[in-house]
Amino acid sequence: MMIEPITVGLIGIGVLAVLVVIGMQVAYAGALVGLMGIVVTIGARRVRDTGDFWDILDKGWQPGLLNAGTIPFSELAHYSLSVLPMFILIGYMAFHARLTQGAFYCMRMWFGHLPGGLAIATVFATAAFAAVSGASTATAAVFSRIAIPEMLRYGYPAGFSAGVVAAGGTLASLIPPSGILVIYAIIVEESVGKLLMAGFIPGIISAIIYAGSIMVRVKLNPALAGDPIGKVTMGERVASLGQMWGILFVVAIIMGGVYSGIMTPTESGAIGAFVVFMLALKNGMNKSQFLAGLAESAKTAVMIITIIWGILILVRFLGFSDLPNVIKDQITSLGWNRYWILLIILLMYAVLGMFMDAIGMLLLTLPLVQPLVIALGFDPIWFGIIVVKMVEICLITPPIGLNCFVVAGVRPDIPLGSIFKGIWWFFICDVLTVALFVAFPNIVLWLPNNMLGK
Amino acid sequence: MVMPVSDTPFAALDRGYHAIEKALNYVAAAFLFSLMLLACAEVFMRKFFNSPIHGQADLVEIMIPTMGFFGLAYCQRLAGHVRMELLIHRLKGRALWIFEFCGNFATILIVTVMIFGTSQNFWNAWTLGDSSMDAEIPVWPPKLIIVLGFCLLLGRCLIAFVGYVRLIRHPDAEPIGVPISPTVADVAESEAEVARDAIQDEIDETRIKGSDK
C-alpha cells in the first residue's frame, strides 16, 4: 500500500495539534513534525509500492535530514527579516526615551476640551506612541502609569480609564513599526514595506473609532466623563506639538523612508532605532537600563527567529504533502459565498486567540489559511491587516486579554473584572472596524498601492 | 544535616551553564546593535558620499541566523519561546512535571536530529567553500554557529531532563534547572516592572507640566 502525501500531511497536523496542546514550544513542535513529515514524504516517494514503514524511514532519512538542515540558514539569511530586530530595539529603547509623556501632554492640549477629553487624549497618545513601539502590551503598561492617574484625578471611573488604556495599547500592532505585520509578511512572502504602509491608515481609523465611541458613551452617560480640564489657547496647543517632535521625527523616518522607497524598511528601522537610542541617552538612560534593554531585545528577537525557522520547516513539509492546496480546493469547490468563508476564518481566529498568543496563532495557521484566502480572491496585504486586527481583539478579550492583565499589573487597585467590563465597548468598536475594512478594502490598500518604493 | 538546594552540584551546574548562556545572549545583543549601526552607516555613506558599503546586505543577512542561534539556549532557559500554556497552567505537582518532561523530551529529539542535519550543511559549506552572493563572504561561520547553538540548546535541554526527573520523583521540591513558564499575570507583572522603572521620573514631570487642577 502506498502512503499518500496528503495522508502524511493530515497525520502531521494531528500530531502537531497534540504537541502544541501539551505545551511543547511551537517552534520545536513545528520543526519536529515538519522534519518527520519531510522524511516520510520523501521516503514514500522513493519506496513507492513496497510500503514498509521502516523502509520508508530508511530511504527518506538522509535526504530529509539534509533538506531540513538547510532551513535555519537558508530561510533566515534573508534581508527582509532584518527589520524585525530593529523594530524590537526601537520598542525597548522607546521606554527610556520619554516620548510617552510628551505625546500625552500634547494630545491633552488638543483633545482635552472634548466630552471625555482625557480619555480621547489617551487614545490618540497611545496611537502616537504606537508609532515608536510595535508592542501592544508595552504601550498599555506605559500608559497605565501615565494616563490612568491623570484620568482618576479628574474623576473618570477606574474601570473605564483602565479599559481606554488597554484598548489604546492594541493600536501598536497596526501602526508601524509593527513586529507582527513583519512576521505576517515573511510567512506569506509579501512585501514588508507594503504591509507596514497598509497598517497606518487602519491604525488611525481604529483610534478615531475608539475616540468617537468615547464621545458617544459620554453623551449617553455623562457620569463617565470626569471634570473638564482648564482652558487651553490655540497658541498653547501649537506650542505643545514641540513635545511630540521625537515621535514625529521617528514617524517621518519610518513612514517616509518606506513610502518613498529611498530606504529599505531595515534601514528606516535602524535609523529610527538610532534616533530613539540617542533620545534615551539624552534623557538619562543609564548603563544597566541600556544593557537590560539590549538583552531583552535580543531575547525577543531570538524567540521570533526561532519560531520562524521552526515553522518554515513545517511549511516545507506541508508543501511536500500538498495539504494547503487540497484544503483550498475542497473549500472553494463548496461554492459558498467567499464572505461566509472569511467570516468562519475570522471566528476561528477569535476562538484560537483565547488559547494562544498572537505570534504562535498566526504562524501555525497561516500556512494553511493563506492559500485559501488568496484562492477566494482576497488581497493578501488586506488580509494581513484584518488578521492583525483580530489579534488585537484577542488582546483585550477574556480569558487571556493580555493587555487587561498588564493594566491590572500596573494598577493592582483596579480589579481585573472592572477592566474587562470597561473594555466591551471597545470590543464592539473593533468588530465594527473589521466590518468596515471588509466592506471597503481600499481603506487598507490605498496607501500600499500608491507608495513610491516597491 | 540537609544541604540547602541552592548548594547542590546540580544547582551549581545550572547556574554555571546559565552564566554561559547569558554571556552568549549578550553576543547576540551585540550583533543586534551592530546591525543597527551597520544599516545606519550604509544609509549615511550611500546618501551623503554616494558610496554604499560593499557587501553590507550580505553581512546583514548573515547576522540574522548568527543572532538567532547565539541566544537560543538563553531564551529556552528563561521560557521565552512561544507556546500554548492553557493546559500546562492548569496542572500542578507531578502531573505538570510529567507533561513538561514529555515536551522537553520531544525537544531533545528534534534538537539532536537538527544537529546532524545542520552539521552536514555546515560541512558542505566548509568543504565546498560556499560564500554569499555579492561580497563572497564565506558562509561556514554562521552555519557553524547554528550547529553550536543547537549543541548548547541540547545541553540546556539535558539539564532540564534531569531537573524534570528530579521533580517527578519529588514533585514538591524546589524546581532547579527547569524553565518556569510565566503565567499571563507574571507577564503582566514584568511589563509593569519595566514601565515602573522607565516611567517613574516622567510621571512626576507630567504632574507639574500637564495639570492645571
Coordinates of C-alpha atoms in Angstrom, one line a residue, chain B:
Chain B
M1 CA 22.3 17.9 58.0
V2 CA 20.3 18.6 54.8
M3 CA 22.1 20.6 52.2
P4 CA 20.2 23.7 51.0
V5 CA 19.0 23.1 47.4
S6 CA 20.9 26.1 46.1
D7 CA 24.2 24.4 47.1
T8 CA 23.7 21.1 45.4
P9 CA 26.1 20.4 42.5
F10 CA 23.1 20.2 40.1
A11 CA 22.1 23.8 41.1
A12 CA 25.7 24.9 40.6
L13 CA 25.8 23.3 37.2
D14 CA 22.5 25.0 36.2
R15 CA 23.9 28.4 37.4
G16 CA 27.2 27.9 35.6
Y17 CA 25.6 26.9 32.4
H18 CA 23.2 29.9 32.6
A19 CA 26.2 32.2 33.0
I20 CA 27.5 31.0 29.6
E21 CA 24.0 31.3 28.1
K22 CA 23.7 34.8 29.4
A23 CA 27.1 35.8 28.0
L24 CA 26.2 34.4 24.6
N25 CA 22.9 36.3 24.7
Y26 CA 24.9 39.5 25.1
V27 CA 26.9 38.4 22.0
A28 CA 23.5 38.1 20.2
A29 CA 22.6 41.6 21.6
A30 CA 25.9 43.0 20.3
F31 CA 25.1 41.6 16.8
L32 CA 21.7 43.3 17.1
F33 CA 23.2 46.6 17.9
S34 CA 25.9 46.3 15.2
L35 CA 23.2 45.5 12.7
M36 CA 21.6 48.9 13.6
L37 CA 24.9 50.7 13.3
L38 CA 25.7 49.0 10.0
A39 CA 22.4 49.8 8.4
C40 CA 22.7 53.5 9.6
A41 CA 26.2 53.7 8.2
E42 CA 25.1 52.3 4.9
V43 CA 22.4 54.9 4.5
F44 CA 24.8 57.6 5.5
M45 CA 27.5 56.5 3.1
R46 CA 25.0 56.0 0.3
K47 CA 23.1 59.3 0.6
F48 CA 26.0 61.6 1.5
F49 CA 29.0 60.1 -0.2
N50 CA 27.3 58.1 -2.9
S51 CA 29.4 55.1 -1.9
P52 CA 27.4 52.2 -0.5
I53 CA 29.2 49.9 1.8
H54 CA 30.4 46.9 -0.2
G55 CA 28.7 43.6 1.0
Q56 CA 26.5 45.4 3.5
A57 CA 23.4 43.5 2.5
D58 CA 25.3 40.1 2.7
L59 CA 26.5 40.9 6.2
V60 CA 23.1 41.9 7.3
E61 CA 21.7 38.6 6.0
I62 CA 24.3 36.5 7.7
M63 CA 23.8 38.4 11.0
I64 CA 20.2 37.2 11.5
P65 CA 20.9 33.4 11.9
T66 CA 24.0 34.3 13.9
M67 CA 22.0 36.4 16.3
G68 CA 19.2 33.8 16.5
F69 CA 21.5 31.0 17.5
F70 CA 23.7 32.8 19.9
G71 CA 20.7 33.5 22.1
L72 CA 18.9 30.2 21.6
A73 CA 19.7 28.4 24.8
Y74 CA 19.3 31.5 26.9
C75 CA 15.8 32.1 25.6
Q76 CA 15.0 28.4 26.3
R77 CA 16.2 28.7 29.9
L78 CA 14.0 31.7 30.5
A79 CA 11.0 30.0 29.0
G80 CA 11.0 32.7 26.3
H81 CA 9.7 30.6 23.4
V82 CA 6.1 30.8 22.3
R83 CA 3.9 28.0 23.5
M84 CA 0.3 27.3 24.4
E85 CA 0.1 27.2 28.2
L86 CA -3.6 26.6 28.5
L87 CA -3.2 23.0 29.7
I88 CA 0.2 23.4 31.5
H89 CA -1.0 26.2 33.7
R90 CA -4.0 24.1 34.9
L91 CA -1.7 21.3 36.0
K92 CA 0.0 21.0 39.4
G93 CA 2.6 18.8 41.0
R94 CA 3.7 15.6 39.4
A95 CA 1.2 15.8 36.5
L96 CA 2.7 19.1 35.5
W97 CA 6.2 17.8 35.6
I98 CA 5.3 14.7 33.6
F99 CA 3.9 16.9 30.8
E100 CA 6.9 19.2 30.9
F101 CA 9.1 16.2 30.8
C102 CA 7.4 14.9 27.6
G103 CA 7.6 18.3 25.9
N104 CA 11.3 18.6 26.8
F105 CA 12.0 15.0 25.6
A106 CA 10.4 15.8 22.2
T107 CA 12.6 18.9 22.1
I108 CA 15.7 16.8 22.8
L109 CA 14.8 14.6 19.8
I110 CA 14.3 17.4 17.3
V111 CA 17.4 19.3 18.5
T112 CA 19.6 16.2 18.3
V113 CA 18.3 15.5 14.8
M114 CA 18.8 19.1 13.8
I115 CA 22.4 19.0 15.0
F116 CA 23.0 16.2 12.5
G117 CA 21.1 18.0 9.7
T118 CA 22.8 21.4 10.2
S119 CA 26.3 20.0 10.7
Q120 CA 26.0 18.3 7.3
N121 CA 25.0 21.6 5.9
F122 CA 28.0 23.2 7.6
W123 CA 30.3 20.5 6.4
N124 CA 29.2 21.1 2.8
A125 CA 29.8 24.8 3.1
W126 CA 33.2 24.2 4.7
T127 CA 34.5 21.7 2.1
L128 CA 33.0 23.4 -0.9
G129 CA 33.9 26.9 0.3
D130 CA 30.4 28.4 -0.2
S131 CA 30.1 32.1 0.1
S132 CA 27.5 34.8 -0.1
M133 CA 26.2 36.1 -3.4
D134 CA 27.6 39.6 -3.7
A135 CA 30.5 40.1 -1.4
E136 CA 31.6 36.5 -1.4
I137 CA 31.7 36.3 2.4
P138 CA 32.3 32.7 3.5
V139 CA 29.1 31.3 4.9
W140 CA 30.6 28.5 7.0
P141 CA 31.0 30.6 10.2
P142 CA 27.3 31.3 10.6
K143 CA 26.5 27.7 9.7
L144 CA 28.9 26.6 12.4
I145 CA 27.3 28.9 14.9
I146 CA 23.9 27.3 14.1
V147 CA 25.3 23.9 14.9
L148 CA 27.0 25.2 18.1
G149 CA 23.8 27.0 19.1
F150 CA 21.9 23.7 18.7
C151 CA 24.5 21.9 20.8
L152 CA 24.2 24.5 23.6
L153 CA 20.5 24.1 23.5
L154 CA 20.8 20.4 23.7
G155 CA 22.9 20.8 26.9
R156 CA 20.2 23.1 28.3
C157 CA 17.5 20.5 27.5
L158 CA 19.6 17.7 29.1
I159 CA 19.9 19.7 32.3
A160 CA 16.1 20.2 32.2
F161 CA 15.7 16.5 31.6
V162 CA 17.5 15.8 34.9
G163 CA 15.5 18.6 36.5
Y164 CA 12.2 17.2 35.4
V165 CA 13.1 13.6 36.5
R166 CA 14.0 15.0 39.9
L167 CA 10.7 16.9 40.1
I168 CA 8.7 13.9 39.0
R169 CA 10.3 11.9 41.9
H170 CA 9.9 14.8 44.4
P171 CA 7.0 17.0 43.0
D172 CA 7.1 19.3 45.9
A173 CA 10.9 20.1 45.8
E174 CA 12.0 23.5 44.7
P175 CA 12.4 23.5 40.8
I176 CA 16.0 23.6 39.7
G177 CA 17.4 23.8 36.2
V178 CA 14.0 23.8 34.5
P179 CA 12.4 26.8 32.7
I180 CA 9.4 28.0 34.6
S181 CA 6.9 29.3 32.2
P182 CA 5.3 32.6 33.2
T183 CA 1.5 32.9 33.6
V184 CA -0.4 35.7 32.0
A185 CA -0.2 37.5 35.3
D186 CA 3.6 37.1 35.5
V187 CA 4.0 38.6 32.0
A188 CA 1.8 41.5 33.0
E189 CA 3.8 42.0 36.2
S190 CA 7.1 42.1 34.3
E191 CA 5.8 44.5 31.8
A192 CA 4.6 46.7 34.7
E193 CA 8.0 46.4 36.3
V194 CA 9.8 47.7 33.2
A195 CA 7.3 50.5 32.9
R196 CA 7.7 51.4 36.5
D197 CA 11.5 51.6 36.1
A198 CA 11.4 53.7 33.0
I199 CA 8.4 56.0 33.7
Q200 CA 8.9 56.9 37.3
D201 CA 10.5 60.3 36.7
E202 CA 8.2 61.0 33.8
I203 CA 5.1 60.9 35.9
D204 CA 6.4 63.5 38.3
E205 CA 7.1 65.7 35.4
T206 CA 3.6 65.1 33.9
R207 CA 2.1 66.3 37.2
I208 CA 4.0 69.5 37.1
K209 CA 3.7 70.3 33.4
G210 CA 0.4 68.8 32.4
S211 CA -2.0 69.6 35.1
D212 CA -3.8 72.8 35.9
K213 CA -6.0 71.4 38.6

